[in-house]
XYZ file of C-alpha atoms in Angstrom:
690
model
C -32.150 -91.203 13.358
C -32.829 -89.386 10.086
C -31.854 -92.426 8.130
C -34.038 -94.596 10.353
C -36.979 -92.220 9.293
C -36.437 -92.805 5.643
C -36.331 -96.607 5.911
C -39.194 -97.162 8.380
C -41.462 -94.933 6.070
C -39.808 -95.610 2.780
C -39.207 -99.565 2.202
C -42.688 -100.656 3.026
C -44.334 -98.402 0.254
C -41.308 -99.119 -2.390
C -42.160 -102.773 -1.716
C -45.666 -102.165 -2.533
C -44.861 -100.066 -5.431
C -42.723 -102.853 -7.092
C -45.765 -104.890 -7.568
C -47.623 -102.228 -9.599
C -49.007 -102.793 -13.216
C -50.788 -100.309 -15.744
C -53.923 -98.567 -15.789
C -55.364 -95.018 -16.831
C -55.121 -92.357 -13.823
C -55.501 -88.541 -13.570
C -52.923 -88.126 -11.307
C -51.548 -84.727 -11.779
C -53.687 -83.239 -14.556
C -55.614 -80.159 -13.148
C -59.324 -81.184 -13.041
C -61.955 -78.465 -13.561
C -64.296 -80.608 -10.901
C -65.978 -79.441 -7.828
C -63.774 -81.678 -5.903
C -60.542 -80.420 -6.789
C -58.228 -81.161 -3.565
C -55.335 -78.708 -3.077
C -54.476 -79.192 0.524
C -53.105 -82.660 0.627
C -50.340 -82.238 -2.259
C -50.384 -78.472 -3.009
C -51.308 -79.243 -6.526
C -54.933 -79.762 -8.243
C -55.900 -83.101 -7.989
C -59.288 -84.948 -8.354
C -60.287 -86.407 -4.913
C -60.805 -89.499 -6.305
C -57.255 -89.843 -7.665
C -55.427 -89.174 -4.351
C -53.070 -91.610 -2.661
C -54.165 -90.226 0.868
C -57.021 -90.434 2.882
C -59.031 -87.314 2.496
C -62.595 -85.659 1.980
C -64.312 -82.554 0.701
C -67.067 -80.928 1.956
C -68.647 -78.941 -0.979
C -70.949 -75.563 -0.550
C -74.238 -77.584 -1.493
C -73.636 -79.654 1.748
C -72.825 -76.929 3.653
C -75.896 -75.108 2.510
C -78.078 -78.202 3.207
C -76.894 -78.591 6.770
C -78.164 -75.380 7.906
C -75.486 -74.801 10.520
C -73.955 -71.367 11.411
C -70.007 -72.373 12.548
C -67.740 -74.660 11.184
C -67.538 -76.944 14.689
C -71.468 -77.856 14.121
C -70.471 -78.903 10.325
C -67.320 -81.098 11.225
C -69.074 -82.905 13.881
C -70.968 -84.677 11.601
C -67.854 -85.863 9.357
C -66.573 -89.357 9.721
C -63.696 -89.900 12.122
C -63.844 -86.092 13.309
C -65.135 -85.412 16.782
C -65.666 -81.909 18.099
C -64.606 -81.704 21.750
C -65.253 -78.749 24.080
C -62.537 -76.469 25.553
C -62.455 -74.471 28.617
C -64.310 -71.442 27.365
C -67.081 -72.834 25.524
C -65.381 -73.546 22.284
C -64.982 -76.313 20.453
C -61.746 -78.170 19.052
C -61.364 -81.105 16.761
C -60.352 -84.600 17.520
C -58.923 -86.642 14.351
C -57.840 -90.287 14.201
C -57.988 -90.058 17.924
C -55.297 -87.198 18.127
C -56.440 -84.318 20.579
C -57.109 -80.982 18.519
C -53.602 -79.579 19.445
C -52.295 -82.056 16.383
C -54.529 -80.705 13.731
C -53.632 -77.634 11.510
C -56.559 -75.439 10.559
C -55.848 -73.311 7.415
C -57.827 -70.991 5.697
C -57.260 -70.302 1.924
C -54.018 -72.232 2.400
C -52.528 -69.874 5.195
C -52.551 -71.015 9.105
C -54.822 -69.491 11.926
C -53.247 -68.806 15.358
C -54.720 -68.564 18.617
C -55.383 -71.617 20.901
C -56.507 -72.137 24.278
C -54.569 -75.061 25.932
C -53.775 -76.139 22.183
C -57.105 -76.266 21.348
C -57.994 -74.156 18.235
C -61.766 -72.858 18.568
C -63.645 -73.878 15.460
C -66.947 -72.003 16.475
C -64.628 -68.712 15.491
C -65.003 -69.863 11.974
C -68.513 -68.771 10.212
C -69.686 -71.306 7.128
C -71.281 -68.352 5.133
C -68.664 -67.768 2.876
C -67.035 -71.195 2.439
C -66.817 -72.811 -1.115
C -65.400 -76.334 0.122
C -63.451 -77.790 3.042
C -60.525 -79.901 2.258
C -59.698 -82.755 4.993
C -56.312 -84.461 4.890
C -55.899 -87.274 7.394
C -52.745 -88.479 8.583
C -49.257 -86.913 9.499
C -48.609 -83.901 7.102
C -45.699 -82.223 8.367
C -43.772 -82.997 5.066
C -45.539 -79.830 3.624
C -46.846 -77.999 6.507
C -44.658 -78.577 9.649
C -45.726 -78.082 13.154
C -49.416 -79.001 14.362
C -50.032 -81.087 11.348
C -49.238 -84.393 13.139
C -52.812 -85.610 13.001
C -53.774 -83.815 9.772
C -55.026 -80.594 8.045
C -58.427 -78.792 7.655
C -58.086 -75.845 4.752
C -61.225 -73.715 4.416
C -61.594 -72.662 1.170
C -63.654 -69.419 0.725
C -65.790 -68.441 -2.132
C -64.594 -66.251 -5.132
C -66.587 -64.358 -8.125
C -67.662 -66.447 -10.960
C -70.158 -64.448 -12.894
C -69.168 -61.133 -14.874
C -70.713 -57.894 -13.376
C -71.905 -57.271 -9.753
C -74.010 -59.896 -7.757
C -74.299 -60.973 -4.581
C -76.491 -62.356 -1.579
C -77.767 -61.492 1.581
C -79.132 -64.026 4.537
C -80.688 -63.834 7.773
C -81.146 -66.699 10.210
C -82.705 -66.936 13.739
C -82.560 -69.876 16.023
C -83.158 -71.048 19.477
C -81.178 -69.382 22.209
C -82.157 -65.955 20.797
C -79.684 -66.814 18.028
C -79.074 -64.356 15.093
C -76.967 -64.783 11.965
C -76.750 -62.407 9.271
C -74.356 -62.928 5.806
C -73.802 -60.397 3.333
C -71.508 -60.921 0.181
C -71.109 -58.611 -3.028
C -69.140 -59.948 -5.875
C -67.643 -57.988 -8.898
C -66.191 -59.168 -11.706
C -64.849 -57.209 -14.663
C -62.218 -57.704 -17.291
C -58.921 -58.459 -15.228
C -60.282 -57.220 -11.894
C -62.530 -59.075 -9.670
C -63.166 -59.633 -5.913
C -65.518 -60.231 -3.201
C -66.560 -58.542 0.283
C -68.114 -60.727 2.826
C -69.554 -59.919 6.172
C -71.222 -61.997 8.960
C -72.437 -60.969 12.196
C -73.657 -63.388 14.752
C -75.187 -63.219 18.126
C -76.113 -65.924 20.779
C -77.755 -65.590 24.341
C -75.947 -68.551 24.820
C -77.328 -71.408 27.089
C -77.134 -72.903 30.749
C -77.272 -76.567 31.139
C -76.919 -76.365 34.803
C -79.415 -74.083 36.779
C -77.671 -74.860 40.339
C -75.290 -71.817 39.807
C -75.095 -68.395 38.818
C -73.072 -68.869 35.446
C -74.113 -70.217 32.045
C -72.593 -73.083 30.351
C -71.915 -70.651 27.516
C -72.440 -67.164 28.431
C -73.911 -64.713 25.532
C -71.588 -63.351 23.042
C -71.644 -61.798 19.488
C -68.922 -61.537 16.876
C -68.265 -60.165 13.630
C -66.372 -61.213 10.552
C -65.421 -58.947 7.582
C -63.441 -60.663 4.519
C -62.700 -58.589 1.349
C -60.643 -60.696 -1.223
C -59.262 -58.968 -4.494
C -58.004 -60.633 -7.600
C -55.922 -58.953 -10.525
C -55.141 -60.690 -13.851
C -51.924 -58.472 -15.093
C -51.788 -61.071 -18.047
C -53.016 -64.674 -18.558
C -49.688 -65.786 -16.739
C -49.496 -63.269 -13.968
C -52.267 -62.821 -11.356
C -52.410 -60.983 -7.964
C -54.419 -62.166 -4.923
C -54.943 -60.021 -1.775
C -57.073 -60.942 1.134
C -57.992 -59.881 4.590
C -59.959 -61.296 7.214
C -61.158 -59.368 10.209
C -62.851 -61.140 13.310
C -63.804 -59.481 16.623
C -65.799 -61.065 19.353
C -67.132 -59.963 22.752
C -68.500 -62.133 25.262
C -69.911 -62.010 29.053
C -67.237 -63.319 31.413
C -68.774 -64.561 34.675
C -66.921 -66.595 37.326
C -67.702 -68.044 40.666
C -64.185 -68.416 42.845
C -64.100 -69.582 46.298
C -68.064 -68.492 46.770
C -67.118 -65.086 45.313
C -69.410 -64.018 42.007
C -67.370 -62.097 39.576
C -68.655 -60.324 36.460
C -66.612 -58.980 33.457
C -66.084 -59.356 29.710
C -63.608 -60.823 27.258
C -62.908 -60.072 23.895
C -61.036 -61.446 20.834
C -59.582 -59.489 17.993
C -58.206 -61.272 14.994
C -56.483 -60.019 11.688
C -55.358 -62.276 8.708
C -53.711 -60.569 5.847
C -52.437 -62.504 2.630
C -50.460 -61.388 -0.249
C -49.860 -63.678 -3.041
C -48.499 -63.547 -6.638
C -48.882 -66.555 -9.210
C -46.774 -66.519 -12.090
C -46.600 -69.226 -15.136
C -43.268 -68.977 -16.920
C -44.042 -71.931 -19.113
C -46.697 -74.694 -19.782
C -44.150 -76.739 -17.546
C -43.134 -74.105 -14.851
C -44.877 -71.793 -12.477
C -43.977 -69.980 -9.079
C -46.095 -68.622 -6.255
C -44.620 -65.925 -3.849
C -46.688 -65.208 -0.685
C -46.673 -63.021 2.145
C -48.798 -63.932 5.232
C -49.466 -62.391 8.414
C -51.760 -62.878 11.175
C -52.528 -61.622 14.707
C -54.586 -62.916 17.266
C -55.575 -61.093 20.698
C -57.876 -61.645 23.652
C -58.404 -59.411 26.639
C -60.601 -60.713 29.890
C -61.414 -58.599 32.918
C -63.158 -59.831 36.074
C -64.551 -57.880 39.235
C -66.375 -58.359 42.284
C -69.584 -56.776 43.328
C -67.208 -54.308 45.192
C -65.268 -53.482 42.017
C -62.222 -55.433 43.250
C -60.521 -57.250 40.343
C -59.763 -60.655 40.237
C -56.298 -61.738 39.201
C -54.867 -58.516 39.055
C -57.981 -57.542 37.073
C -57.223 -57.934 33.406
C -55.231 -61.094 31.440
C -54.582 -60.362 27.941
C -53.136 -62.647 25.130
C -51.240 -61.371 21.881
C -49.882 -63.279 19.051
C -48.347 -62.512 15.700
C -47.252 -64.751 13.120
C -45.235 -63.275 9.862
C -44.786 -65.978 7.202
C -43.375 -65.100 3.605
C -42.879 -68.240 1.592
C -41.819 -68.927 -2.089
C -43.246 -72.144 -4.065
C -41.976 -73.432 -7.309
C -43.952 -76.182 -9.516
C -41.977 -78.169 -12.586
C -43.656 -80.115 -14.680
C -41.185 -83.175 -15.755
C -43.678 -85.151 -18.044
C -44.973 -87.958 -16.007
C -44.389 -86.125 -12.680
C -44.417 -82.675 -10.958
C -41.931 -81.513 -8.700
C -43.025 -78.810 -6.218
C -40.313 -77.135 -3.794
C -41.007 -74.360 -1.222
C -39.006 -72.521 0.995
C -40.388 -69.894 3.725
C -39.806 -68.692 7.360
C -41.796 -68.248 10.379
C -41.614 -65.082 12.880
C -43.770 -65.779 15.486
C -44.332 -63.882 18.938
C -46.347 -64.044 22.060
C -46.832 -61.485 24.719
C -49.339 -62.512 27.281
C -50.182 -62.692 30.873
C -48.007 -65.051 33.097
C -44.994 -64.424 30.795
C -42.144 -62.405 32.417
C -41.199 -61.309 28.774
C -42.189 -61.642 25.088
C -41.670 -65.045 23.637
C -40.064 -65.153 20.276
C -39.668 -68.077 17.687
C -38.238 -68.095 14.544
C -37.855 -70.628 11.930
C -36.762 -71.412 8.436
C -37.968 -74.334 6.486
C -37.576 -75.968 2.876
C -39.775 -78.876 1.586
C -39.749 -80.725 -1.671
C -42.254 -83.190 -3.258
C -42.518 -85.198 -6.402
C -45.828 -86.439 -7.633
C -45.037 -89.134 -10.099
C -47.136 -91.725 -12.316
C -44.571 -94.242 -13.655
C -47.369 -95.804 -15.547
C -51.427 -94.755 -15.998
C -52.236 -97.249 -13.241
C -49.699 -96.316 -10.536
C -49.243 -92.964 -8.644
C -46.454 -92.039 -6.357
C -46.063 -89.054 -4.133
C -42.823 -88.636 -2.335
C -41.556 -85.646 -0.180
C -39.817 -84.311 2.786
C -39.595 -81.159 4.655
C -36.937 -79.613 6.959
C -37.707 -77.056 9.790
C -34.861 -75.308 11.488
C -35.679 -73.576 14.905
C -34.579 -71.532 17.302
C -35.840 -73.189 20.536
C -36.118 -76.568 19.464
C -34.187 -79.224 17.677
C -34.611 -79.204 13.718
C -36.994 -81.421 12.330
C -36.931 -83.418 9.091
C -40.725 -84.856 8.127
C -40.525 -87.285 5.202
C -43.852 -88.857 3.534
C -44.525 -91.343 0.725
C -47.619 -92.441 -0.474
C -49.072 -94.919 -3.072
C -51.982 -95.476 -5.174
C -52.841 -98.536 -7.331
C -55.799 -98.824 -9.803
C -56.671 -102.511 -9.334
C -59.344 -102.208 -12.131
C -61.505 -99.289 -13.522
C -63.733 -99.582 -10.567
C -61.212 -100.641 -7.646
C -58.193 -98.711 -6.176
C -55.606 -99.276 -3.092
C -53.734 -96.670 -1.543
C -51.350 -96.522 1.186
C -49.189 -93.835 2.894
C -46.749 -93.363 5.906
C -45.557 -90.162 7.164
C -43.604 -88.338 9.919
C -45.315 -85.605 11.849
C -44.013 -83.458 14.581
C -45.708 -80.534 16.985
C -43.272 -78.116 18.452
C -43.745 -77.379 22.083
C -45.771 -74.269 22.137
C -45.190 -70.938 24.105
C -47.223 -71.945 27.080
C -45.279 -75.216 27.601
C -41.987 -73.258 27.252
C -42.851 -69.947 29.134
C -45.685 -70.327 31.246
C -45.103 -68.524 34.739
C -48.666 -69.001 36.748
C -49.367 -68.873 40.183
C -53.090 -69.697 41.422
C -53.659 -67.250 44.251
C -56.797 -69.046 45.081
C -55.819 -72.734 45.210
C -51.839 -72.192 45.748
C -50.278 -74.258 42.951
C -47.983 -73.005 40.572
C -47.327 -73.946 36.610
C -43.883 -73.347 34.956
C -43.095 -73.420 31.359
C -40.096 -75.678 30.798
C -37.630 -72.951 29.854
C -38.171 -71.104 32.730
C -38.637 -73.869 35.174
C -35.232 -73.930 36.644
C -34.766 -70.273 37.357
C -38.226 -70.052 39.037
C -37.913 -72.963 41.078
C -34.541 -71.588 42.440
C -36.487 -68.243 43.140
C -39.256 -70.175 45.229
C -36.540 -72.235 47.014
C -34.814 -69.059 48.150
C -38.170 -67.673 49.201
C -38.304 -70.543 51.508
C -41.770 -71.516 49.614
C -40.694 -75.435 48.436
C -40.939 -78.210 50.851
C -38.833 -80.680 48.407
C -37.704 -80.293 44.810
C -37.287 -83.214 42.500
C -33.707 -83.488 40.882
C -34.664 -82.791 37.359
C -32.631 -81.742 34.551
C -33.915 -78.917 32.444
C -30.482 -78.137 30.346
C -31.605 -80.022 27.521
C -34.554 -78.565 24.972
C -37.936 -79.615 25.099
C -38.393 -82.037 22.339
C -41.027 -81.858 19.916
C -43.753 -84.515 19.847
C -43.407 -86.867 16.959
C -45.522 -89.198 15.127
C -45.394 -91.954 12.797
C -48.729 -92.279 10.693
C -49.614 -95.434 8.574
C -52.471 -95.602 6.246
C -54.027 -98.198 4.030
C -57.293 -98.038 2.535
C -59.134 -98.878 -1.000
C -61.864 -97.218 -2.704
C -64.729 -98.833 -4.720
C -66.799 -97.262 -7.255
C -69.448 -98.670 -9.745
C -72.898 -96.927 -11.090
C -74.414 -95.064 -8.204
C -72.625 -96.859 -5.372
C -69.354 -95.853 -3.914
C -67.192 -96.781 -0.988
C -63.967 -96.594 0.882
C -62.106 -97.787 3.911
C -59.100 -96.749 5.534
C -56.750 -98.614 8.398
C -54.856 -95.999 10.193
C -52.094 -96.279 13.046
C -50.312 -93.364 14.594
C -47.523 -93.805 17.361
C -46.553 -90.683 19.116
C -43.496 -90.112 21.034
C -41.973 -87.498 23.198
C -45.634 -86.534 24.105
C -45.621 -83.456 26.233
C -47.631 -83.594 29.589
C -47.626 -82.015 33.026
C -45.761 -83.506 35.853
C -45.165 -82.519 39.509
C -41.540 -80.984 39.763
C -41.617 -79.452 43.571
C -43.745 -79.409 46.599
C -45.082 -76.205 48.241
C -44.733 -75.499 51.704
C -48.653 -74.863 51.692
C -49.242 -78.249 50.736
C -49.576 -77.635 46.929
C -47.486 -78.527 44.174
C -45.218 -77.014 41.359
C -45.831 -78.263 37.846
C -44.092 -78.182 34.591
C -43.967 -79.642 31.206
C -41.862 -82.723 30.228
C -41.271 -85.414 27.622
C -42.882 -88.239 29.578
C -45.101 -90.342 27.389
C -45.746 -92.286 24.439
C -49.354 -92.637 22.855
C -50.820 -95.333 20.050
C -54.014 -94.697 18.415
C -55.154 -97.040 15.536
C -58.249 -98.035 13.835
C -60.677 -98.381 10.833
C -62.601 -95.413 8.939
C -65.473 -96.450 6.024
C -67.766 -94.561 4.313
C -70.436 -95.423 1.583
C -72.724 -93.389 -0.927
C -75.662 -94.819 -2.687
C -77.694 -92.758 -4.856
C -81.462 -93.767 -5.856
C -83.267 -92.297 -8.809
C -80.931 -89.438 -8.913
C -83.049 -87.343 -6.313
C -82.349 -89.462 -3.121
C -78.863 -90.218 -1.545
C -77.884 -92.174 1.247
C -74.336 -91.738 2.932
C -73.060 -93.764 5.819
C -69.829 -93.405 7.836
C -68.150 -95.313 10.697
C -64.949 -95.305 12.949
C -63.451 -97.915 15.413
C -60.843 -96.283 17.428
C -58.256 -97.747 19.930
C -56.387 -94.961 21.846
C -53.939 -96.156 24.403
C -50.672 -95.518 26.421
C -48.495 -98.663 26.043
C -46.715 -97.797 29.149
C -49.807 -98.527 31.100
C -50.331 -101.811 29.161
C -46.747 -102.685 30.143
C -47.332 -101.895 33.524
C -50.657 -103.902 33.831
C -48.792 -106.810 32.231
C -46.084 -106.691 34.871
C -49.006 -106.814 37.695
C -48.161 -103.147 39.077
C -51.628 -101.728 38.234
C -54.602 -101.460 40.240
C -58.105 -99.816 40.393
C -60.684 -99.603 42.787
C -64.026 -101.473 42.193
C -66.845 -100.440 44.475
C -67.212 -101.966 47.755
C -64.611 -104.792 46.535
C -61.728 -102.419 47.014
C -58.660 -102.477 45.106
C -58.523 -105.158 42.109
C -55.440 -106.087 39.945
C -56.150 -105.014 36.463
C -55.928 -107.147 33.234
C -54.932 -105.617 29.993
C -58.710 -106.205 28.685
C -59.829 -103.914 31.798
C -57.762 -100.648 30.205
C -59.988 -98.762 27.996
C -57.515 -96.108 26.750
C -56.806 -92.457 26.595
C -59.687 -89.825 28.237
C -62.434 -88.346 25.666
C -62.169 -91.325 22.924
C -65.137 -93.416 22.083
C -64.445 -96.956 20.491
C -67.228 -96.558 18.086
C -68.669 -93.354 15.935
C -70.801 -93.259 13.265
C -73.186 -91.153 10.937
C -76.121 -91.625 8.508
C -77.029 -88.852 6.060
C -80.389 -88.943 3.962
C -80.527 -86.254 1.247
C -83.815 -85.950 -1.044
C -84.865 -83.423 -3.560
C -88.570 -83.106 -4.777
C -87.944 -81.524 -7.912
C -91.132 -80.516 -8.869
C -91.543 -78.615 -5.750
C -87.865 -77.300 -5.809
C -87.512 -78.495 -1.973
C -84.468 -80.207 -0.478
C -84.825 -82.310 2.520
C -81.863 -83.626 4.648
C -81.748 -85.771 7.899
C -78.287 -86.298 9.478
C -77.806 -88.824 12.666
C -74.595 -88.857 14.445
C -73.659 -91.501 16.960
C -70.805 -91.661 19.662
C -70.658 -94.640 21.906
C -69.483 -94.303 25.306
C -66.171 -92.789 26.635
C -64.247 -91.780 29.773
C -63.551 -87.991 30.904
C -61.068 -88.536 33.573
C -60.018 -91.435 36.316
C -62.349 -92.014 39.522
C -61.123 -94.866 40.945
C -57.505 -93.983 41.807
C -55.311 -94.302 38.934
C -54.611 -91.757 36.066
C -56.095 -93.603 33.274
C -59.628 -95.016 32.004
C -60.341 -98.867 32.804
C -63.582 -100.504 32.716
C -64.313 -99.623 36.776
C -64.512 -95.793 35.946
C -67.254 -93.605 35.473
C -68.312 -93.247 31.781
C -70.308 -90.795 29.452
C -73.110 -92.790 28.153
C -73.288 -93.023 24.151
C -75.743 -90.619 22.563
C -77.574 -89.877 19.256
C -77.430 -86.407 17.622
C -80.247 -85.935 15.029
C -80.497 -83.067 12.423
C -83.018 -82.091 10.288
C -83.127 -79.218 7.408
C -85.707 -78.299 4.918
C -84.631 -75.798 2.127
C -87.623 -74.339 -0.315
C -86.262 -72.505 -3.498
C -88.689 -69.759 -4.729
C -87.995 -68.822 -8.330
C -84.424 -67.754 -9.155
C -83.591 -65.491 -6.223
C -84.889 -66.413 -3.183
C -84.850 -69.405 -0.565
C -85.862 -70.066 2.849
C -84.846 -72.753 5.259
C -86.241 -74.418 8.343
C -84.767 -76.869 10.607
C -83.793 -78.262 13.851
C -80.417 -79.320 14.944
C -80.142 -81.934 17.987
C -83.711 -82.691 17.099
C -84.282 -85.091 19.822
C -83.123 -82.505 22.426
C -80.225 -84.585 23.929
C -78.170 -83.232 26.673
C -76.029 -84.233 29.330
C -75.488 -81.163 31.948
C -72.916 -82.922 34.000
C -70.524 -84.134 31.381
C -71.235 -82.476 27.957
C -70.780 -78.666 27.759
C -70.859 -78.238 24.173
C -74.277 -79.915 23.438
C -76.706 -77.241 23.848
C -80.077 -79.021 23.433
C -82.452 -78.854 20.624
C -81.842 -75.800 18.142
C -84.944 -74.557 16.192
C -83.917 -72.061 13.140
C -85.477 -70.716 10.209
C -83.572 -68.979 7.541
C -84.234 -66.316 4.391
C -81.664 -65.879 1.463
C -82.227 -63.355 -1.592
C -79.419 -63.542 -4.360
C -78.980 -61.022 -6.639
């Protein structure tokens, strides 16, 4: 099995590399450029030299966008689609894969706390972000689980100038939204650091006026992030960083005609200690200790003070991760090796006991340029886990410079996503409706109890003795880039095949007419398509960028059943019709086409920056509406739409700037089907730098 992974990934790339020839390349040399990229390779690389599909969003672009939260910023990027979760937050879809498959990092370390697999990007403020590095494609060879679709690394700012300096800003916008930032930087000889604080508050918004609750209830949150650096010598540096996050939100629900009110609170702590040591010009090491804790508490009660669902639900997740990394320069190559462990616990409502995961891992990567024209990146990671089978994740990427203006690159990698705590240990009974959801590891024991209590009318003969398998994917990318003068363009073809997809299925019928659900490896999914980006600069002050993604995301099992003449759909008054393969649209919440167009203009005499950004998403289906479990042409679709964002920044002297604009300028809303687009958001901002 492991040999097959290496052969499937390695042979095509080695054949590609065998035909490569010579030309100059900066593959492994550290660059002092603003587009230094460390996420993809854990080494300093110029973005233009990477053999992998990636992108960088710099601080100037973030400022011009005029947004508050990470979700708003990523929604404007090619191939990234933000989708709502159940609580008003937003997750990220990449290359057609759900948000559960994208790993979110901050300064290179992972963030935890997901709702049904979705990491809420609105938890992250953009006020202190230096750049965002995006890697598309399976990245488990370096990062392990959850990096099946790709990685997003949020790099926060650090001091650059001697002495004390900083900035304060305030932004007011629609829906009574307030956003305040304060940054204090200090740098003196060997000691330097920064303290960043953000407070965000909004009254929420309501897209449906026919009920008692809002689409997103009012909430406020505070982020505090101090970072301190100390250079013991030119060869040893210590970094300490802490991030504190607290959010409070109104929590209101109507259940079976009864109105409940309450509140929800999130507390998050991230702490990192890292020591960098340079032993010689060709060898350095990094020692890192990281821990994070994510907690939520929710409370609901009716007008009589009677609690719903026993009054209080909670979620408490811890992760502890020590890691050691070493980098050895071998002439035309750089060898990176790391070893570490994860100790993770989760205690939450609907778990009988605290769940514990622990794993150990080792990875290695060789970044090699045999000629000036060719760069080869090869690596693998082995994860040993106490709750699922061990995983080997190889990856191989090649870049070849055809000419000084044109380059080709291709990569293949294996990614995986481990079963999460919910899928293994959930024990939930919906008292209002009557259904039950059981995690795979506790399903058999709890089914036996329900059967002994006479609560089951039938039970499927399923075997829960073998461990639930990790979802796995093989990812292929092939693309190229061209740059000449003021014009640059890049394109990438991608293909992902996911095996052992974890889904819910009925495992028993209850005597009340409801079902018992559990999780099982039941499916396979393919996503493939094309991404393209182009940028053109006019007269130095005007820049146009455009991006486009074409995406197909389908279940090959459905295609096989359609070909066998086994699948039907309801077509209005015509009744059931036999489906053709061309009738099958694909997986829910996937658009065939998405695009963006961005115009940036600087009026130099007035020191004014303008930006106009347009985002398009074509139609998609949310759920089957005609009698089967997938999206076909006879289903109801969410219509395609445009979002237009406009911003202007006026610089006043050296220290002041004011900004005004509108996101969703055309006031697009779809109250029935799209909960994460609130309508037009006017805003104004003032900032003072000192």
